[in-house]
Amino acid sequence: MHADHTLLNGAHVENVHPFPRDQQGDHDGFTMTSPHDAEAENLVGGVIMHDASAYLACAQVINRDDIYQRAIRLIWDVVGGMVAEGKPLHPVTVRAEIEKLGRLREVDGGNLINRLGADYINAGMAPHFADQIRDKARIRRHQEHATAALAAIHAGTADPDTLDALAAKHREQEDRRTTTGQGPSHLTSALLDWGPFFATDFGAVELLLGKLLAPGQQMTLVGDGKAGKSLLAQEWMWRMATGQSFLGDRPRTAVPVLYVDAENGHQDIQDRFASYGGGPGRMGMLSYASFPPIRPLDTAGGGQDLLAMVKDCEAQLVCLDTVSRFISGPENDADTWLSLYRHTLLPLKRAGIASVRLDHMGKDGERGARGSSAKTQDVDHVWELRVQGGGNLLLRRTHTRTGIGPDVFHLIRQARKEGDRYLPGQTRHVIAAYEHMEQNIPGSDEHIIMRLAAAGVPLDAGNRVVKAKLAELQIPAGSDKIARVVKIRQNQANADTAQRSPERSPDPFQETFPGNVPRNGSRDGKDAGQTFPGNTAGTPGTPPVPPSPQPKVGDGEGTPEPEATTDPHCTVCDKPLNTDWAARGYDTHIGCDPATGSHPDTTA
């Protein structure tokens, strides 16, 4: 025995490196784990499956991030959702909820539920063990900070400023936990501090790229099924995450974006981002979740799932495509959308995270998105995307809480194809050079606004006055359109410093908010073809810009006007155009391509 021991310690001593005595055992280099109290976590996981009061008491002390074991964290999330929804608690019901999520394997096929549920502590003892979990989590965060600092030092990239920044970030996160964590401080942090509050200039808002919303705001993008909402949103999110320009807006600092998609297949996603110019190493700070297995966002569990993803990606903006894919309640039920706001959108807004949700248009396009009207009650802006043919799109804001930013964008969707595939970097949305063309379309909001202005109707006129004037002018308009027009005109009136009078004919397309780009010119002072550096106007495959119809004028006073030509023809196929289509300023059919001379067999 002694010889063997000598051989072990003598013959092999040159081939091993003994650990110091204080590093042996459970804390050696092979078995060392991050600090946590597994026994305390198991006891808390067991008791909260039986008693909602135990969960609520522990929630005053810890949150999900303090729990180290993934299985216990899953139990915590599920129980939290059940408590919020008022469901009865029992290990059997918790197991059933986890099984619905398809995550039973994470709790040892349900065996862990049985073990924890069979031997559990009194509910009154739960906060004591939650304190132990909290203390271990705090030590674990200090360890993570120290590890990050050591990694920077060993990599040779650390300097005093870098280490100071790491330390400041760690302290900031700990302070934030103190003010927005658990217990009374979590609630009292919502109280306004009047001094700093009134010292803040909330009017100096720096809109996010594209000028469609501000940081922390929420908006809905509504459109028909084939309007290309995803195309517009994907390009927008990608350009925001890579710090590029968009819709004539200047390049900005890249913003971390989380795109949550339950609509588009992987091939479509790949083809589209390649056509925008994306690819390996060119996706910036865009995180993309394709068909994620999250719970419905109108439930407490779903809100927790999304917030966990947001935190992991450090996202400042979340895009949901399409929102109806992420709810469990009836789309026509107002309670569904109130629950979505309570469980998901409100926590995002409280955290200062902006959100964009895509939605489908209802059967009656005049009424906007399908489903309950409660959809629009919680968002800051509602934008509608409408197809106008020939690659032309109208992006118009129909509801706004703040009135900041432009109300209308006339867009052209450009693309180049080679066979069945779109060429890389050749798909984009640009601002059209015809900002006033909408005025020439009878029945459009802009046309009605122009006619009301010409008739001397004051900007602050209400629905009744506008309805009476439109009847007098023999301009048909439904109640929804009248309400929308009145809202747009009143927003313009509120932006003016001088009171408009009935004798003064306002220009409805002048700059409506300080700092906005005038509507009668391009937003960057360039032509449409200059919006993207290196690109020129008239790109092959780009739909032409429909010209505005020329005013009918004579050669002089008393000179008869030249007789207008009848039977307008398409400039590509030379077939007759629909007269109403031609009156709107179009000189080609929808499917005719001036770049190639191709045309369909049917006419508009």
CSV table of C-alpha atoms in Angstrom, one decimal, residues 160 203 210 246 359 377 391-392 413 427 502:
chain,number,residue,atom,x,y,z
A,160,PRO,CA,-8.0,52.5,-17.0
A,203,GLY,CA,-40.5,68.7,-26.5
A,210,GLY,CA,-37.5,57.4,-40.6
A,246,PHE,CA,-34.0,55.6,-44.4
A,359,ASP,CA,-51.5,44.4,-38.4
A,377,GLN,CA,-56.3,53.1,-27.8
A,391,GLY,CA,-44.7,50.3,-57.2
A,392,ASN,CA,-46.2,53.4,-55.6
A,413,ARG,CA,-40.7,50.5,-53.8
A,427,THR,CA,-34.6,46.6,-53.0
A,502,PRO,CA,-62.2,82.0,-41.8
